[in-house]
Coordinates of N, CA and C in Angstrom, one line a residue:
Chain A
M280 N 69.3 -46.3 44.3 CA 69.3 -45.5 43.1 C 69.5 -44.1 43.4
S281 N 70.8 -43.7 43.7 CA 71.1 -42.3 44.0 C 71.7 -41.7 42.8
L282 N 71.0 -40.8 42.2 CA 71.6 -40.1 41.0 C 72.5 -38.9 41.4
A283 N 73.3 -38.5 40.5 CA 74.1 -37.3 40.8 C 73.3 -36.1 40.8
K284 N 73.6 -35.1 41.7 CA 72.8 -33.9 41.7 C 73.0 -33.1 40.4
P285 N 71.9 -32.7 39.8 CA 72.1 -32.0 38.5 C 72.7 -30.6 38.7
M286 N 73.1 -30.0 37.6 CA 73.7 -28.6 37.7 C 72.5 -27.7 38.0
M287 N 72.7 -26.9 39.1 CA 71.6 -26.1 39.5 C 71.8 -24.6 39.1
R288 N 73.1 -24.3 39.0 CA 73.4 -22.8 38.8 C 74.4 -22.7 37.6
G289 N 74.5 -21.4 37.2 CA 75.6 -21.1 36.2 C 75.3 -21.7 34.9
L290 N 74.0 -22.0 34.5 CA 73.7 -22.6 33.2 C 73.9 -21.6 32.1
L291 N 73.4 -20.3 32.3 CA 73.6 -19.3 31.3 C 75.1 -19.0 31.2
A292 N 75.8 -18.9 32.3 CA 77.2 -18.5 32.2 C 78.0 -19.6 31.4
K293 N 77.6 -20.8 31.7 CA 78.3 -21.9 30.9 C 78.0 -21.8 29.4
R294 N 76.8 -21.5 29.1 CA 76.4 -21.4 27.7 C 77.1 -20.2 27.0
L295 N 77.2 -19.1 27.7 CA 77.8 -17.9 27.2 C 79.3 -18.1 27.0
R296 N 79.9 -18.8 28.0 CA 81.4 -19.1 27.9 C 81.7 -19.8 26.6
F297 N 80.8 -20.7 26.2 CA 81.0 -21.4 25.0 C 80.6 -20.6 23.7
H298 N 79.5 -20.0 23.8 CA 78.9 -19.4 22.5 C 79.4 -18.0 22.2
L299 N 79.7 -17.3 23.3 CA 80.1 -15.9 23.0 C 81.4 -15.8 22.2
P300 N 82.5 -16.5 22.5 CA 83.6 -16.4 21.6 C 83.3 -16.8 20.2
I301 N 82.5 -17.8 20.0 CA 82.1 -18.2 18.7 C 81.4 -17.1 18.0
A302 N 80.5 -16.5 18.7 CA 79.6 -15.4 18.1 C 80.5 -14.3 17.7
F303 N 81.4 -13.8 18.6 CA 82.3 -12.7 18.2 C 83.2 -13.1 17.0
G304 N 83.7 -14.4 17.1 CA 84.6 -14.8 16.0 C 83.8 -14.7 14.6
L305 N 82.6 -15.3 14.6 CA 81.9 -15.3 13.4 C 81.5 -13.9 12.9
A306 N 81.2 -13.0 13.8 CA 80.9 -11.7 13.4 C 82.1 -11.0 12.8
F307 N 83.3 -11.2 13.5 CA 84.5 -10.6 12.9 C 84.8 -11.2 11.5
V308 N 84.6 -12.5 11.4 CA 84.9 -13.1 10.1 C 84.0 -12.5 9.0
A309 N 82.7 -12.3 9.4 CA 81.7 -11.7 8.5 C 82.1 -10.4 8.1
A310 N 82.6 -9.6 9.0 CA 83.0 -8.2 8.7 C 84.2 -8.2 7.8
V311 N 85.2 -9.0 8.1 CA 86.4 -9.1 7.2 C 86.0 -9.5 5.8
A312 N 85.2 -10.5 5.8 CA 84.8 -11.1 4.4 C 84.1 -10.0 3.6
F313 N 83.2 -9.2 4.3 CA 82.4 -8.2 3.6 C 83.4 -7.1 3.1
K314 N 84.4 -6.8 4.0 CA 85.3 -5.7 3.6 C 86.1 -6.1 2.3
Y315 N 86.6 -7.3 2.3 CA 87.4 -7.7 1.1 C 86.7 -8.2 -0.1
T316 N 85.4 -8.5 0.1 CA 84.6 -8.9 -1.1 C 83.8 -7.8 -1.7
V317 N 83.4 -6.8 -0.8 CA 82.5 -5.8 -1.3 C 83.2 -4.4 -1.3
T318 N 83.6 -4.0 -0.1 CA 84.0 -2.5 0.0 C 85.3 -2.3 -0.8
E319 N 86.3 -3.2 -0.7 CA 87.5 -2.9 -1.4 C 87.3 -2.9 -3.0
P320 N 86.6 -3.9 -3.5 CA 86.3 -3.8 -5.0 C 85.6 -2.6 -5.3
R321 N 84.6 -2.2 -4.4 CA 83.8 -1.0 -4.8 C 84.7 0.3 -4.8
K322 N 85.6 0.4 -3.8 CA 86.5 1.5 -3.8 C 87.4 1.6 -5.0
R323 N 87.9 0.4 -5.4 CA 88.7 0.3 -6.6 C 87.9 0.7 -7.9
A324 N 86.6 0.2 -7.9 CA 85.8 0.5 -9.1 C 85.6 2.0 -9.2
Y325 N 85.3 2.7 -8.1 CA 85.0 4.1 -8.1 C 86.3 4.9 -8.5
A326 N 87.4 4.4 -7.9 CA 88.7 5.1 -8.3 C 89.0 5.0 -9.7
D327 N 88.8 3.8 -10.3 CA 89.1 3.6 -11.7 C 88.2 4.4 -12.6
F328 N 86.9 4.5 -12.2 CA 85.9 5.2 -13.0 C 86.3 6.7 -13.1
Y329 N 86.7 7.2 -11.9 CA 86.9 8.7 -11.9 C 88.3 9.1 -12.4
K330 N 89.2 8.0 -12.6 CA 90.5 8.3 -13.1 C 90.4 8.9 -14.5
Q331 N 89.6 8.3 -15.4 CA 89.4 8.7 -16.8 C 88.1 9.4 -17.0
Y332 N 87.6 10.1 -16.0 CA 86.3 10.7 -16.2 C 86.4 12.2 -16.6
D333 N 85.7 12.4 -17.7 CA 85.7 13.8 -18.2 C 84.2 14.3 -18.0
A334 N 84.1 15.2 -17.0 CA 82.7 15.6 -16.6 C 82.1 16.4 -17.7
V335 N 82.8 17.3 -18.4 CA 82.2 18.1 -19.4 C 81.7 17.3 -20.6
K336 N 82.6 16.3 -21.0 CA 82.2 15.4 -22.1 C 80.9 14.7 -21.8
E337 N 80.8 14.1 -20.5 CA 79.6 13.4 -20.1 C 78.4 14.3 -20.1
F338 N 78.6 15.6 -19.6 CA 77.5 16.5 -19.6 C 77.0 16.8 -21.0
N339 N 77.9 17.0 -21.9 CA 77.4 17.3 -23.3 C 76.7 16.2 -23.9
A340 N 77.2 14.9 -23.6 CA 76.5 13.8 -24.2 C 75.1 13.7 -23.6
M341 N 75.0 13.9 -22.3 CA 73.7 13.9 -21.7 C 72.8 15.0 -22.3
R342 N 73.4 16.2 -22.5 CA 72.6 17.3 -23.0 C 72.0 17.0 -24.4
E343 N 72.9 16.4 -25.2 CA 72.4 16.1 -26.6 C 71.3 15.0 -26.5
A344 N 71.4 14.1 -25.6 CA 70.3 13.1 -25.5 C 69.0 13.7 -25.0
G345 N 69.1 14.9 -24.5 CA 67.8 15.6 -24.1 C 67.2 15.3 -22.8
V346 N 68.1 14.9 -21.8 CA 67.5 14.6 -20.5 C 67.4 15.8 -19.6
F347 N 68.0 16.9 -19.9 CA 68.0 18.0 -19.0 C 66.8 19.0 -19.3
Q348 N 66.4 19.6 -18.3 CA 65.3 20.7 -18.5 C 65.9 22.0 -18.5
S349 N 67.1 22.2 -17.9 CA 67.7 23.6 -17.8 C 68.5 23.9 -19.1
V350 N 69.1 22.9 -19.8 CA 69.7 23.1 -21.1 C 69.2 22.2 -22.1
R351 N 68.7 22.7 -23.2 CA 68.1 21.8 -24.3 C 69.3 21.4 -25.2
P352 N 69.1 20.4 -26.0 CA 70.2 20.0 -26.9 C 70.6 21.2 -27.8
S353 N 71.9 21.2 -28.2 CA 72.4 22.4 -28.9 C 71.7 22.7 -30.2
G354 N 71.0 21.8 -30.8 CA 70.3 22.0 -32.0 C 69.2 23.0 -31.9
E355 N 68.5 23.0 -30.7 CA 67.2 23.7 -30.6 C 67.4 25.2 -30.3
Chain B
M1128 N 57.0 -13.3 47.0 CA 55.6 -12.8 46.7 C 55.5 -12.8 45.2
L1129 N 56.6 -12.4 44.5 CA 56.5 -12.4 43.1 C 56.4 -13.8 42.6
R1130 N 57.2 -14.8 43.2 CA 57.2 -16.2 42.8 C 55.8 -16.7 42.9
Q1131 N 55.1 -16.4 44.0 CA 53.7 -16.9 44.1 C 52.8 -16.4 43.0
A1132 N 53.0 -15.1 42.7 CA 52.2 -14.5 41.7 C 52.5 -15.2 40.4
A1133 N 53.8 -15.4 40.1 CA 54.1 -16.1 38.9 C 53.5 -17.5 38.8
G1134 N 53.6 -18.2 40.0 CA 53.0 -19.5 40.0 C 51.5 -19.5 39.8
H1135 N 50.9 -18.5 40.4 CA 49.4 -18.3 40.1 C 49.1 -18.1 38.7
M1136 N 49.9 -17.2 38.0 CA 49.7 -16.9 36.6 C 49.9 -18.2 35.8
R1137 N 50.9 -19.0 36.2 CA 51.1 -20.2 35.4 C 50.0 -21.2 35.6
G1138 N 49.4 -21.2 36.9 CA 48.3 -22.1 37.1 C 47.1 -21.6 36.3
L1139 N 46.9 -20.3 36.2 CA 45.8 -19.8 35.4 C 45.9 -20.2 34.0
L1140 N 47.2 -20.0 33.5 CA 47.4 -20.4 32.1 C 47.1 -21.9 31.9
A1141 N 47.6 -22.7 32.9 CA 47.5 -24.1 32.7 C 46.0 -24.5 32.7
R1142 N 45.2 -23.8 33.5 CA 43.8 -24.1 33.5 C 43.2 -23.9 32.2
R1143 N 43.6 -22.8 31.6 CA 43.0 -22.5 30.2 C 43.6 -23.5 29.2
A1144 N 44.8 -24.0 29.5 CA 45.5 -24.8 28.4 C 44.9 -26.2 28.5
S1145 N 44.9 -26.9 29.6 CA 44.5 -28.3 29.6 C 43.6 -28.5 30.8
V1146 N 42.4 -29.0 30.6 CA 41.5 -29.3 31.7 C 41.5 -30.8 31.9
A1147 N 42.1 -31.3 33.0 CA 42.1 -32.7 33.3 C 41.1 -32.9 34.4
V1148 N 40.0 -33.5 34.0 CA 38.9 -33.7 35.0 C 39.2 -34.8 35.9
T1149 N 39.8 -34.6 37.1 CA 40.1 -35.7 37.9 C 39.4 -35.5 39.3
S1150 N 38.9 -34.3 39.6 CA 38.4 -34.2 40.9 C 37.0 -34.9 41.0
S1151 N 37.0 -35.9 41.7 CA 35.7 -36.7 41.8 C 34.7 -36.0 42.6
A1152 N 35.1 -35.0 43.4 CA 34.0 -34.2 44.1 C 33.1 -33.6 43.1
V1153 N 33.7 -33.1 42.0 CA 32.9 -32.4 41.0 C 32.0 -33.4 40.3
R1154 N 32.5 -34.7 40.1 CA 31.7 -35.7 39.5 C 30.5 -36.0 40.4
M1155 N 30.7 -36.1 41.7 CA 29.5 -36.4 42.5 C 28.5 -35.3 42.5
A1156 N 29.0 -34.0 42.4 CA 28.1 -32.9 42.5 C 27.2 -32.8 41.2
S1157 N 27.7 -33.4 40.1 CA 26.9 -33.2 38.9 C 26.3 -34.5 38.4
Q1158 N 25.8 -35.4 39.4 CA 25.2 -36.6 38.9 C 23.8 -36.3 38.4
G1159 N 23.4 -37.1 37.4 CA 22.1 -36.9 36.9 C 22.0 -35.9 35.8
H1160 N 23.2 -35.4 35.3 CA 23.2 -34.4 34.2 C 23.5 -35.1 32.9
E1161 N 22.8 -34.7 31.8 CA 23.2 -35.1 30.5 C 24.3 -34.3 29.9
V1162 N 24.3 -33.0 30.3 CA 25.4 -32.1 29.8 C 26.7 -32.6 30.4
S1163 N 27.8 -32.4 29.7 CA 29.1 -32.8 30.2 C 29.4 -32.0 31.4
E1164 N 30.1 -32.7 32.4 CA 30.3 -32.1 33.7 C 31.1 -30.9 33.6
T1165 N 30.8 -29.8 34.3 CA 31.6 -28.6 34.4 C 32.6 -28.8 35.5
V1166 N 33.8 -28.2 35.2 CA 34.9 -28.2 36.1 C 34.9 -26.9 36.9
D1167 N 35.0 -27.0 38.2 CA 35.1 -25.8 39.0 C 36.5 -25.2 38.9
M1168 N 36.6 -24.2 38.1 CA 37.9 -23.6 37.8 C 38.4 -22.8 39.0
S1169 N 37.6 -22.6 40.0 CA 38.1 -21.7 41.1 C 38.8 -22.6 42.1
R1170 N 38.9 -23.9 42.0 CA 39.6 -24.7 42.9 C 40.9 -25.2 42.2
P1171 N 41.9 -25.5 43.1 CA 43.2 -26.0 42.5 C 42.9 -27.2 41.5
M1172 N 43.6 -27.1 40.4 CA 43.4 -28.2 39.4 C 44.7 -28.9 39.1
Y1173 N 44.5 -30.1 38.5 CA 45.7 -30.8 38.1 C 46.0 -30.5 36.6
Y1174 N 47.3 -30.5 36.3 CA 47.6 -30.3 34.8 C 49.0 -30.9 34.6
D1175 N 49.2 -31.5 33.4 CA 50.4 -32.0 33.0 C 51.1 -31.0 32.1
R1176 N 52.2 -30.3 32.6 CA 52.9 -29.3 31.8 C 54.3 -29.5 31.9
A1177 N 55.1 -29.5 30.8 CA 56.5 -29.7 30.9 C 57.2 -28.6 31.5
D1178 N 56.7 -27.4 31.5 CA 57.4 -26.2 32.0 C 57.0 -25.9 33.5
V1179 N 55.9 -26.5 34.0 CA 55.5 -26.3 35.4 C 55.5 -27.7 36.0
P1180 N 56.5 -28.1 36.7 CA 56.6 -29.5 37.1 C 55.7 -30.0 38.1
L1181 N 55.3 -29.1 39.1 CA 54.5 -29.6 40.2 C 53.1 -28.9 40.1
P1182 N 52.1 -29.7 39.8 CA 50.7 -29.1 39.7 C 50.2 -28.7 41.1
D1183 N 49.0 -28.0 41.0 CA 48.5 -27.5 42.3 C 47.9 -28.6 43.2
K1184 N 47.6 -29.7 42.6 CA 47.1 -30.8 43.5 C 47.5 -32.1 42.9
P1185 N 47.5 -33.2 43.8 CA 47.8 -34.5 43.2 C 46.8 -35.0 42.2
Y1186 N 47.2 -36.0 41.4 CA 46.3 -36.5 40.4 C 45.1 -37.2 41.0
K1187 N 45.4 -38.1 41.9 CA 44.3 -38.9 42.4 C 43.9 -38.4 43.8
D1188 N 42.6 -38.0 43.9 CA 42.1 -37.5 45.1 C 41.6 -38.6 46.0
L1189 N 40.7 -39.4 45.4 CA 40.0 -40.4 46.2 C 40.9 -41.6 46.2
L1190 N 41.5 -42.0 47.3 CA 42.4 -43.1 47.4 C 41.6 -44.3 47.9
T1191 N 41.9 -45.4 47.3 CA 41.4 -46.7 47.8 C 42.1 -47.0 49.1
D1192 N 41.7 -48.0 49.8 CA 42.3 -48.4 51.0 C 43.8 -48.8 50.8
A1193 N 44.0 -49.5 49.7 CA 45.4 -50.0 49.3 C 46.2 -48.7 49.2
D1194 N 45.7 -47.7 48.4 CA 46.4 -46.5 48.2 C 46.7 -45.8 49.5
K1195 N 45.7 -45.8 50.4 CA 45.9 -45.1 51.7 C 47.0 -45.7 52.5
S1196 N 47.0 -47.1 52.5 CA 48.0 -47.7 53.3 C 49.4 -47.5 52.7
L1197 N 49.4 -47.4 51.3 CA 50.7 -47.1 50.7 C 51.2 -45.7 51.1
K1198 N 50.2 -44.7 51.2 CA 50.6 -43.4 51.6 C 51.1 -43.4 53.0
Q1199 N 50.6 -44.2 53.8 CA 51.1 -44.3 55.2 C 52.5 -44.8 55.2
K1200 N 52.7 -45.9 54.3 CA 54.1 -46.4 54.3 C 55.1 -45.4 53.7
E1201 N 54.6 -44.5 52.9 CA 55.4 -43.4 52.3 C 56.0 -42.5 53.4
K1202 N 55.2 -42.4 54.5 CA 55.7 -41.5 55.6 C 56.9 -42.1 56.3
G1203 N 57.2 -43.4 56.1 CA 58.4 -43.9 56.7 C 59.6 -43.8 55.8
P1204 N 60.7 -44.5 56.1 CA 61.9 -44.4 55.3 C 61.6 -45.0 53.9
W1205 N 62.0 -44.3 52.9 CA 61.7 -44.6 51.5 C 62.5 -45.8 51.0
T1206 N 63.6 -46.1 51.7 CA 64.4 -47.3 51.3 C 63.6 -48.6 51.4
Q1207 N 62.5 -48.5 52.2 CA 61.7 -49.8 52.4 C 60.7 -49.9 51.4
L1208 N 60.5 -49.0 50.5 CA 59.5 -49.1 49.4 C 60.1 -49.9 48.3
S1209 N 59.3 -50.8 47.7 CA 59.8 -51.5 46.5 C 59.6 -50.6 45.3
K1210 N 60.2 -51.1 44.2 CA 60.2 -50.3 43.0 C 58.8 -50.1 42.5
E1211 N 57.9 -51.2 42.6 CA 56.5 -51.1 42.1 C 55.8 -50.1 43.0
E1212 N 56.1 -50.1 44.3 CA 55.4 -49.2 45.2 C 55.8 -47.7 44.9
K1213 N 57.0 -47.5 44.6 CA 57.4 -46.1 44.2 C 56.7 -45.7 43.0
I1214 N 56.6 -46.6 42.0 CA 56.0 -46.2 40.7 C 54.5 -46.0 41.0
A1215 N 53.9 -46.8 41.9 CA 52.5 -46.6 42.2 C 52.3 -45.2 42.9
L1216 N 53.2 -44.9 43.8 CA 53.1 -43.6 44.4 C 53.2 -42.4 43.4
Y1217 N 54.1 -42.6 42.4 CA 54.2 -41.6 41.4 C 52.9 -41.4 40.6
R1218 N 52.3 -42.6 40.3 CA 51.1 -42.5 39.5 C 50.0 -42.0 40.3
L1219 N 50.0 -42.0 41.6 CA 49.0 -41.4 42.4 C 49.1 -39.9 42.3
M1220 N 50.4 -39.4 42.3 CA 50.6 -38.0 42.3 C 50.5 -37.4 40.9
F1221 N 50.9 -38.1 39.9 CA 51.0 -37.5 38.5 C 50.2 -38.4 37.5
C1222 N 49.7 -37.8 36.5 CA 49.0 -38.6 35.5 C 50.0 -39.2 34.5
Q1223 N 50.8 -38.3 33.9 CA 51.8 -38.7 32.9 C 53.2 -38.4 33.3
T1224 N 54.1 -39.3 32.8 CA 55.5 -39.0 33.1 C 56.0 -38.0 32.0
Y1225 N 57.2 -37.4 32.3 CA 57.7 -36.5 31.3 C 57.9 -37.1 29.9
P1226 N 58.4 -38.3 29.7 CA 58.5 -38.8 28.4 C 57.1 -39.0 27.8
E1227 N 56.1 -39.3 28.6 CA 54.7 -39.5 28.0 C 54.2 -38.1 27.6
M1228 N 54.5 -37.1 28.4 CA 54.0 -35.8 28.1 C 54.6 -35.3 26.8
K1229 N 55.9 -35.6 26.6 CA 56.7 -35.0 25.5 C 56.6 -35.9 24.2
Q1230 N 55.6 -36.8 24.2 CA 55.5 -37.7 23.0 C 55.2 -36.8 21.8
K1231 N 55.9 -37.2 20.7 CA 55.6 -36.4 19.5 C 54.2 -36.7 19.0
T1232 N 53.6 -35.7 18.4 CA 52.3 -36.0 17.8 C 52.5 -35.8 16.3
S1233 N 51.4 -36.1 15.6 CA 51.4 -35.8 14.1 C 50.8 -34.5 13.8
E1234 N 50.8 -33.6 14.8 CA 50.1 -32.3 14.5 C 50.7 -31.5 13.4
W1235 N 52.0 -31.7 13.3 CA 52.7 -30.9 12.3 C 52.2 -31.2 10.9
K1236 N 51.7 -32.4 10.6 CA 51.2 -32.8 9.3 C 50.0 -32.0 9.0
T1237 N 49.1 -31.9 10.1 CA 47.9 -31.1 9.9 C 48.2 -29.7 9.7
V1238 N 49.1 -29.1 10.4 CA 49.5 -27.7 10.3 C 50.0 -27.4 8.9
L1239 N 50.9 -28.2 8.5 CA 51.5 -28.0 7.1 C 50.5 -28.2 6.0
G1240 N 49.6 -29.2 6.2 CA 48.5 -29.4 5.2 C 47.6 -28.2 5.2
G1241 N 47.3 -27.7 6.3 CA 46.4 -26.5 6.4 C 47.1 -25.3 5.7
I1242 N 48.4 -25.1 6.0 CA 49.1 -24.0 5.3 C 49.0 -24.1 3.8
F1243 N 49.3 -25.3 3.3 CA 49.3 -25.5 1.8 C 48.0 -25.3 1.3
F1244 N 46.9 -25.8 2.0 CA 45.6 -25.7 1.5 C 45.2 -24.3 1.3
F1245 N 45.5 -23.5 2.4 CA 45.0 -22.1 2.3 C 45.9 -21.3 1.3
L1246 N 47.2 -21.6 1.2 CA 48.0 -21.0 0.2 C 47.4 -21.2 -1.2
G1247 N 47.0 -22.5 -1.5 CA 46.4 -22.8 -2.7 C 45.1 -22.0 -3.0
F1248 N 44.3 -22.0 -1.9 CA 43.0 -21.3 -2.0 C 43.3 -19.8 -2.3
T1249 N 44.3 -19.2 -1.6 CA 44.6 -17.8 -1.9 C 45.1 -17.7 -3.4
G1250 N 45.8 -18.6 -3.9 CA 46.2 -18.6 -5.3 C 45.1 -18.5 -6.2
L1251 N 44.0 -19.3 -5.9 CA 42.8 -19.3 -6.8 C 42.2 -17.9 -6.7
V1252 N 42.1 -17.4 -5.5 CA 41.5 -16.1 -5.3 C 42.2 -15.0 -6.1
V1253 N 43.5 -15.0 -6.0 CA 44.3 -14.0 -6.7 C 44.2 -14.2 -8.2
W1254 N 44.1 -15.4 -8.7 CA 43.9 -15.7 -10.1 C 42.6 -15.1 -10.6
W1255 N 41.5 -15.3 -9.8 CA 40.2 -14.8 -10.2 C 40.3 -13.2 -10.2
Q1256 N 41.0 -12.7 -9.2 CA 41.1 -11.2 -9.2 C 41.8 -10.7 -10.4
R1257 N 42.9 -11.4 -10.8 CA 43.7 -11.0 -12.0 C 42.7 -10.9 -13.2
I1258 N 41.8 -11.8 -13.3 CA 40.9 -11.8 -14.5 C 39.8 -10.8 -14.3
Y1259 N 39.1 -10.8 -13.2 CA 37.9 -10.0 -13.1 C 38.0 -8.7 -12.4
V1260 N 39.1 -8.4 -11.7 CA 39.1 -7.2 -10.9 C 40.1 -6.2 -11.4
Y1261 N 41.3 -6.7 -11.7 CA 42.4 -5.7 -12.1 C 42.0 -4.9 -13.3
P1262 N 42.4 -3.6 -13.3 CA 42.1 -2.8 -14.5 C 43.2 -3.2 -15.6
P1263 N 43.0 -2.7 -16.8 CA 44.1 -3.0 -17.8 C 45.4 -2.3 -17.5
L1264 N 46.5 -2.9 -17.9 CA 47.8 -2.4 -17.6 C 48.0 -1.0 -18.4
P1265 N 48.8 -0.1 -17.8 CA 49.0 1.2 -18.5 C 49.8 1.0 -19.8
K1266 N 49.8 2.0 -20.7 CA 50.5 1.8 -21.9 C 52.0 1.7 -21.7
T1267 N 52.5 2.3 -20.6 CA 53.9 2.3 -20.4 C 54.5 0.9 -20.1
F1268 N 53.7 -0.1 -20.0 CA 54.2 -1.5 -19.8 C 54.5 -2.2 -21.1
E1269 N 54.1 -1.6 -22.2 CA 54.3 -2.2 -23.5 C 55.8 -2.2 -23.9
G1270 N 56.2 -3.0 -24.8 CA 57.6 -3.2 -25.2 C 58.2 -2.0 -25.7
D1271 N 57.6 -1.2 -26.6 CA 58.2 0.0 -27.2 C 58.4 1.0 -26.1
S1272 N 57.4 1.2 -25.2 CA 57.5 2.2 -24.2 C 58.6 1.8 -23.2
Q1273 N 58.7 0.5 -22.9 CA 59.8 0.0 -22.0 C 61.2 0.3 -22.7
A1274 N 61.3 0.1 -24.0 CA 62.6 0.4 -24.6 C 62.9 1.9 -24.5
M1275 N 61.9 2.7 -24.7 CA 62.2 4.2 -24.6 C 62.6 4.5 -23.2
Q1276 N 62.0 3.9 -22.2 CA 62.4 4.2 -20.8 C 63.8 3.7 -20.5
L1277 N 64.2 2.6 -21.0 CA 65.6 2.1 -20.9 C 66.6 3.0 -21.5
K1278 N 66.2 3.5 -22.7 CA 67.1 4.4 -23.4 C 67.3 5.7 -22.6
R1279 N 66.2 6.2 -22.0 CA 66.3 7.4 -21.2 C 67.2 7.2 -20.0
M1280 N 67.1 6.0 -19.4 CA 68.0 5.7 -18.2 C 69.4 5.6 -18.7
L1281 N 69.7 5.1 -19.8 CA 71.1 5.1 -20.3 C 71.6 6.5 -20.6
D1282 N 70.7 7.3 -21.2 CA 71.1 8.7 -21.5 C 71.4 9.5 -20.2
M1283 N 70.7 9.2 -19.1 CA 70.9 9.9 -17.9 C 72.1 9.3 -17.1
R1284 N 72.7 8.3 -17.6 CA 73.9 7.6 -17.0 C 73.5 7.1 -15.6
V1285 N 72.4 6.3 -15.5 CA 72.0 5.8 -14.2 C 73.0 4.8 -13.7
N1286 N 73.6 5.0 -12.5 CA 74.5 4.1 -11.9 C 75.7 3.8 -12.8
P1287 N 76.5 4.8 -13.2 CA 77.5 4.6 -14.2 C 78.7 3.8 -13.7
V1288 N 78.9 3.7 -12.3 CA 80.1 3.1 -11.8 C 80.1 1.6 -11.8
Q1289 N 79.0 1.1 -11.1 CA 78.9 -0.4 -10.9 C 77.6 -0.9 -11.4
G1290 N 76.7 -0.1 -11.8 CA 75.3 -0.5 -12.0 C 74.9 -0.6 -13.4
F1291 N 73.7 0.1 -13.7 CA 73.1 -0.1 -15.0 C 73.9 0.5 -16.2
A1292 N 74.2 1.8 -16.2 CA 74.9 2.4 -17.3 C 76.3 1.9 -17.4
A1293 N 76.9 1.3 -16.3 CA 78.2 0.8 -16.4 C 78.3 -0.4 -17.3
K1294 N 77.2 -1.1 -17.6 CA 77.2 -2.3 -18.4 C 77.0 -1.9 -19.9
W1295 N 76.8 -0.7 -20.2 CA 76.5 -0.3 -21.6 C 77.7 0.3 -22.2
D1296 N 78.1 -0.1 -23.4 CA 79.2 0.4 -24.1 C 78.8 1.6 -24.9
Y1297 N 79.2 2.9 -24.4 CA 78.6 4.1 -25.1 C 79.3 4.3 -26.5
E1298 N 80.5 3.8 -26.7 CA 81.1 4.0 -28.0 C 80.4 3.1 -29.0
K1299 N 80.3 1.8 -28.7 CA 79.7 0.9 -29.7 C 78.2 0.9 -29.7
G1300 N 77.6 1.5 -28.6 CA 76.1 1.5 -28.6 C 75.5 0.1 -28.4
Q1301 N 76.1 -0.7 -27.5 CA 75.6 -2.0 -27.2 C 76.0 -2.4 -25.8
W1302 N 75.4 -3.5 -25.3 CA 75.7 -4.0 -24.0 C 77.1 -4.6 -24.0
K1303 N 77.8 -4.4 -22.9 CA 79.2 -4.9 -22.8 C 79.3 -6.4 -22.8

């Protein structure tokens, strides 16, 4: 009953050889997925918002609603 | 030197973890006691641990004559030992085999049951606290007050790009 000698060395290296490419690959895929599902839509949303943004109009609307302390609504 | 220290630490841990009373010298020293025999922890002890394969001493100390003759035979070439003799020699050195050590127990059921029991008990405690301890909620939690807070958030244009105020249609005065 002579068994084969088991692997004595290089166990971590073998595991890393297998798992490290997978880990890097998954991390890269996660980053790419995040970029195209979150950051690109967000950039587009901000661009579209500010294309038609009238700051003065928004300011006056907020002023009339009474949310500022420095300027009260024009009626008072 | 470090290896020995690590081995010693493991041995100390093992002694705290599992006490296998096999040393018959201890048994003889404590005859006539009603109290359970104390184990001399200052001497090498036997332990079954999956992560430390070779305990500090063999399992069986006191060998019968048959065992002693087997040990003598072990000093010769091992090819002359039969399968039963090899197994007998193993059982002299060790109490359990690795598969026996690694047998699954039903401990997880107890653990899970205990977790759920104490979660439930905590729920009862929290319920009692809700009724007898908590003060009344502030007026700002009521429906009208909440509506006024929401209106103020819309007036302030909170998160107008992708968030709260972005979902409100300011021309029509309703949610989009």
